[in-house]
Amino acid sequence: MLRRPDDLERLLSMCMPSESEKDGWCEALKGHDLVAIVCESDSGLADAERLGVLLNTTYHNGVDEARRNKYLMVERVKEAGLAVVKQRLCKTLEEACDFAKELGVDSGGDSDVCVVVKPIRGVGSEDVTLCNDINSVKSAFQQ
């Protein structure tokens, strides 16, 4: 039977340990078979990945920003040789509009071409917008 560390509640209530706290965390959990770190939301995923590596859980596969960054995720899929849609990481509204025009979106919405404007990070389809004209691209980009 496993014995709980005396300060388990304190450990679990804390945020990701700082560099100076890492050894204390590992020592307090020594002797426990840590299987995995489960994260309940996207906002904590990076910390959960780092904690899994730090505590050497049975199931972890490192830290990878592409799991949370939609642009990087598509780039990884492309690197693996799979077909992907054209994408561009646009930092300005002008860049987004230029790319949409380059793909065939017009200002009147008369084109059959649509583009998807989405944030780099997000949950599911939150703030993901299908745009068929430049005005909708502008509106989506400024969200």
PDB file of N, CA and C in Angstrom, residues 65-108:
ATOM      1  N   GLU A  65       5.193  22.107 -28.118  1.00  0.00           N
ATOM      2  CA  GLU A  65       4.330  23.273 -28.332  1.00  0.00           C
ATOM      3  C   GLU A  65       3.327  23.043 -29.460  1.00  0.00           C
ATOM      4  N   ALA A  66       3.648  22.161 -30.404  1.00  0.00           N
ATOM      5  CA  ALA A  66       2.740  21.917 -31.535  1.00  0.00           C
ATOM      6  C   ALA A  66       1.418  21.295 -31.088  1.00  0.00           C
ATOM      7  N   ARG A  67       1.353  20.754 -29.892  1.00  0.00           N
ATOM      8  CA  ARG A  67       0.079  20.210 -29.403  1.00  0.00           C
ATOM      9  C   ARG A  67      -0.929  21.307 -29.093  1.00  0.00           C
ATOM     10  N   ARG A  68      -0.427  22.514 -28.854  1.00  0.00           N
ATOM     11  CA  ARG A  68      -1.317  23.617 -28.489  1.00  0.00           C
ATOM     12  C   ARG A  68      -1.352  24.714 -29.538  1.00  0.00           C
ATOM     13  N   ASN A  69      -0.455  24.695 -30.485  1.00  0.00           N
ATOM     14  CA  ASN A  69      -0.349  25.733 -31.496  1.00  0.00           C
ATOM     15  C   ASN A  69      -0.878  25.177 -32.815  1.00  0.00           C
ATOM     16  N   LYS A  70      -2.030  25.698 -33.253  1.00  0.00           N
ATOM     17  CA  LYS A  70      -2.689  25.153 -34.442  1.00  0.00           C
ATOM     18  C   LYS A  70      -1.830  25.289 -35.694  1.00  0.00           C
ATOM     19  N   TYR A  71      -1.095  26.372 -35.819  1.00  0.00           N
ATOM     20  CA  TYR A  71      -0.227  26.565 -36.974  1.00  0.00           C
ATOM     21  C   TYR A  71       0.888  25.513 -36.980  1.00  0.00           C
ATOM     22  N   LEU A  72       1.571  25.372 -35.856  1.00  0.00           N
ATOM     23  CA  LEU A  72       2.655  24.385 -35.771  1.00  0.00           C
ATOM     24  C   LEU A  72       2.140  22.959 -35.969  1.00  0.00           C
ATOM     25  N   MET A  73       0.923  22.703 -35.499  1.00  0.00           N
ATOM     26  CA  MET A  73       0.346  21.368 -35.651  1.00  0.00           C
ATOM     27  C   MET A  73       0.219  21.000 -37.136  1.00  0.00           C
ATOM     28  N   VAL A  74      -0.279  21.929 -37.934  1.00  0.00           N
ATOM     29  CA  VAL A  74      -0.422  21.676 -39.375  1.00  0.00           C
ATOM     30  C   VAL A  74       0.954  21.530 -40.023  1.00  0.00           C
ATOM     31  N   GLU A  75       1.917  22.333 -39.586  1.00  0.00           N
ATOM     32  CA  GLU A  75       3.265  22.209 -40.131  1.00  0.00           C
ATOM     33  C   GLU A  75       3.855  20.825 -39.837  1.00  0.00           C
ATOM     34  N   ARG A  76       3.609  20.285 -38.646  1.00  0.00           N
ATOM     35  CA  ARG A  76       4.095  18.943 -38.299  1.00  0.00           C
ATOM     36  C   ARG A  76       3.446  17.882 -39.184  1.00  0.00           C
ATOM     37  N   VAL A  77       2.154  18.053 -39.436  1.00  0.00           N
ATOM     38  CA  VAL A  77       1.451  17.102 -40.300  1.00  0.00           C
ATOM     39  C   VAL A  77       2.056  17.152 -41.711  1.00  0.00           C
ATOM     40  N   LYS A  78       2.334  18.360 -42.188  1.00  0.00           N
ATOM     41  CA  LYS A  78       2.950  18.520 -43.510  1.00  0.00           C
ATOM     42  C   LYS A  78       4.333  17.876 -43.548  1.00  0.00           C
ATOM     43  N   GLU A  79       5.125  18.091 -42.494  1.00  0.00           N
ATOM     44  CA  GLU A  79       6.464  17.482 -42.410  1.00  0.00           C
ATOM     45  C   GLU A  79       6.405  15.961 -42.443  1.00  0.00           C
ATOM     46  N   ALA A  80       5.299  15.407 -41.973  1.00  0.00           N
ATOM     47  CA  ALA A  80       5.133  13.952 -41.970  1.00  0.00           C
ATOM     48  C   ALA A  80       4.721  13.431 -43.344  1.00  0.00           C
ATOM     49  N   GLY A  81       4.532  14.351 -44.299  1.00  0.00           N
ATOM     50  CA  GLY A  81       4.220  13.940 -45.664  1.00  0.00           C
ATOM     51  C   GLY A  81       2.741  13.853 -45.995  1.00  0.00           C
ATOM     52  N   LEU A  82       1.889  14.300 -45.085  1.00  0.00           N
ATOM     53  CA  LEU A  82       0.454  14.273 -45.349  1.00  0.00           C
ATOM     54  C   LEU A  82       0.011  15.573 -46.018  1.00  0.00           C
ATOM     55  N   ALA A  83      -1.056  15.494 -46.789  1.00  0.00           N
ATOM     56  CA  ALA A  83      -1.584  16.681 -47.458  1.00  0.00           C
ATOM     57  C   ALA A  83      -2.256  17.604 -46.438  1.00  0.00           C
ATOM     58  N   VAL A  84      -2.004  18.873 -46.574  1.00  0.00           N
ATOM     59  CA  VAL A  84      -2.609  19.876 -45.690  1.00  0.00           C
ATOM     60  C   VAL A  84      -3.096  21.048 -46.538  1.00  0.00           C
ATOM     61  N   VAL A  85      -3.949  21.863 -45.958  1.00  0.00           N
ATOM     62  CA  VAL A  85      -4.395  23.065 -46.652  1.00  0.00           C
ATOM     63  C   VAL A  85      -3.295  24.115 -46.585  1.00  0.00           C
ATOM     64  N   LYS A  86      -3.347  25.073 -47.509  1.00  0.00           N
ATOM     65  CA  LYS A  86      -2.387  26.182 -47.458  1.00  0.00           C
ATOM     66  C   LYS A  86      -2.686  26.998 -46.217  1.00  0.00           C
ATOM     67  N   GLN A  87      -1.643  27.400 -45.558  1.00  0.00           N
ATOM     68  CA  GLN A  87      -1.828  28.238 -44.376  1.00  0.00           C
ATOM     69  C   GLN A  87      -0.721  29.266 -44.310  1.00  0.00           C
ATOM     70  N   ARG A  88      -0.997  30.327 -43.591  1.00  0.00           N
ATOM     71  CA  ARG A  88       0.013  31.356 -43.354  1.00  0.00           C
ATOM     72  C   ARG A  88      -0.232  31.930 -41.971  1.00  0.00           C
ATOM     73  N   LEU A  89       0.829  32.124 -41.243  1.00  0.00           N
ATOM     74  CA  LEU A  89       0.748  32.747 -39.929  1.00  0.00           C
ATOM     75  C   LEU A  89       0.816  34.257 -40.157  1.00  0.00           C
ATOM     76  N   CYS A  90      -0.321  34.919 -40.049  1.00  0.00           N
ATOM     77  CA  CYS A  90      -0.421  36.354 -40.337  1.00  0.00           C
ATOM     78  C   CYS A  90      -0.388  37.147 -39.042  1.00  0.00           C
ATOM     79  N   LYS A  91       0.510  38.091 -38.976  1.00  0.00           N
ATOM     80  CA  LYS A  91       0.646  38.911 -37.770  1.00  0.00           C
ATOM     81  C   LYS A  91      -0.163  40.197 -37.859  1.00  0.00           C
ATOM     82  N   THR A  92      -0.518  40.609 -39.069  1.00  0.00           N
ATOM     83  CA  THR A  92      -1.279  41.846 -39.231  1.00  0.00           C
ATOM     84  C   THR A  92      -2.538  41.581 -40.048  1.00  0.00           C
ATOM     85  N   LEU A  93      -3.482  42.484 -39.920  1.00  0.00           N
ATOM     86  CA  LEU A  93      -4.709  42.395 -40.705  1.00  0.00           C
ATOM     87  C   LEU A  93      -4.393  42.466 -42.190  1.00  0.00           C
ATOM     88  N   GLU A  94      -3.467  43.324 -42.562  1.00  0.00           N
ATOM     89  CA  GLU A  94      -3.087  43.451 -43.969  1.00  0.00           C
ATOM     90  C   GLU A  94      -2.548  42.129 -44.518  1.00  0.00           C
ATOM     91  N   GLU A  95      -1.707  41.446 -43.759  1.00  0.00           N
ATOM     92  CA  GLU A  95      -1.182  40.142 -44.188  1.00  0.00           C
ATOM     93  C   GLU A  95      -2.314  39.138 -44.384  1.00  0.00           C
ATOM     94  N   ALA A  96      -3.276  39.131 -43.467  1.00  0.00           N
ATOM     95  CA  ALA A  96      -4.403  38.189 -43.565  1.00  0.00           C
ATOM     96  C   ALA A  96      -5.242  38.477 -44.805  1.00  0.00           C
ATOM     97  N   CYS A  97      -5.529  39.739 -45.053  1.00  0.00           N
ATOM     98  CA  CYS A  97      -6.322  40.105 -46.243  1.00  0.00           C
ATOM     99  C   CYS A  97      -5.569  39.789 -47.527  1.00  0.00           C
ATOM    100  N   ASP A  98      -4.272  40.078 -47.568  1.00  0.00           N
ATOM    101  CA  ASP A  98      -3.466  39.762 -48.750  1.00  0.00           C
ATOM    102  C   ASP A  98      -3.460  38.265 -49.033  1.00  0.00           C
ATOM    103  N   PHE A  99      -3.325  37.458 -47.991  1.00  0.00           N
ATOM    104  CA  PHE A  99      -3.312  36.004 -48.178  1.00  0.00           C
ATOM    105  C   PHE A  99      -4.676  35.515 -48.664  1.00  0.00           C
ATOM    106  N   ALA A 100      -5.746  36.048 -48.096  1.00  0.00           N
ATOM    107  CA  ALA A 100      -7.093  35.654 -48.541  1.00  0.00           C
ATOM    108  C   ALA A 100      -7.294  36.003 -50.010  1.00  0.00           C
ATOM    109  N   LYS A 101      -6.846  37.175 -50.427  1.00  0.00           N
ATOM    110  CA  LYS A 101      -6.960  37.581 -51.845  1.00  0.00           C
ATOM    111  C   LYS A 101      -6.115  36.671 -52.727  1.00  0.00           C
ATOM    112  N   GLU A 102      -4.923  36.336 -52.261  1.00  0.00           N
ATOM    113  CA  GLU A 102      -4.024  35.431 -52.984  1.00  0.00           C
ATOM    114  C   GLU A 102      -4.699  34.070 -53.222  1.00  0.00           C
ATOM    115  N   LEU A 103      -5.523  33.648 -52.267  1.00  0.00           N
ATOM    116  CA  LEU A 103      -6.225  32.369 -52.387  1.00  0.00           C
ATOM    117  C   LEU A 103      -7.510  32.474 -53.206  1.00  0.00           C
ATOM    118  N   GLY A 104      -7.914  33.709 -53.553  1.00  0.00           N
ATOM    119  CA  GLY A 104      -9.084  33.879 -54.413  1.00  0.00           C
ATOM    120  C   GLY A 104     -10.310  34.483 -53.767  1.00  0.00           C
ATOM    121  N   VAL A 105     -10.214  34.899 -52.523  1.00  0.00           N
ATOM    122  CA  VAL A 105     -11.347  35.544 -51.854  1.00  0.00           C
ATOM    123  C   VAL A 105     -11.431  36.969 -52.374  1.00  0.00           C
ATOM    124  N   ASP A 106     -12.663  37.410 -52.724  1.00  0.00           N
ATOM    125  CA  ASP A 106     -12.813  38.781 -53.212  1.00  0.00           C
ATOM    126  C   ASP A 106     -13.577  39.633 -52.202  1.00  0.00           C
ATOM    127  N   SER A 107     -13.723  40.891 -52.516  1.00  0.00           N
ATOM    128  CA  SER A 107     -14.352  41.805 -51.559  1.00  0.00           C
ATOM    129  C   SER A 107     -15.872  41.728 -51.577  1.00  0.00           C
ATOM    130  N   GLY A 108     -16.446  41.171 -52.635  1.00  0.00           N
ATOM    131  CA  GLY A 108     -17.906  41.142 -52.727  1.00  0.00           C
ATOM    132  C   GLY A 108     -18.550  39.854 -52.261  1.00  0.00           C
TER     133      GLY A 108
END
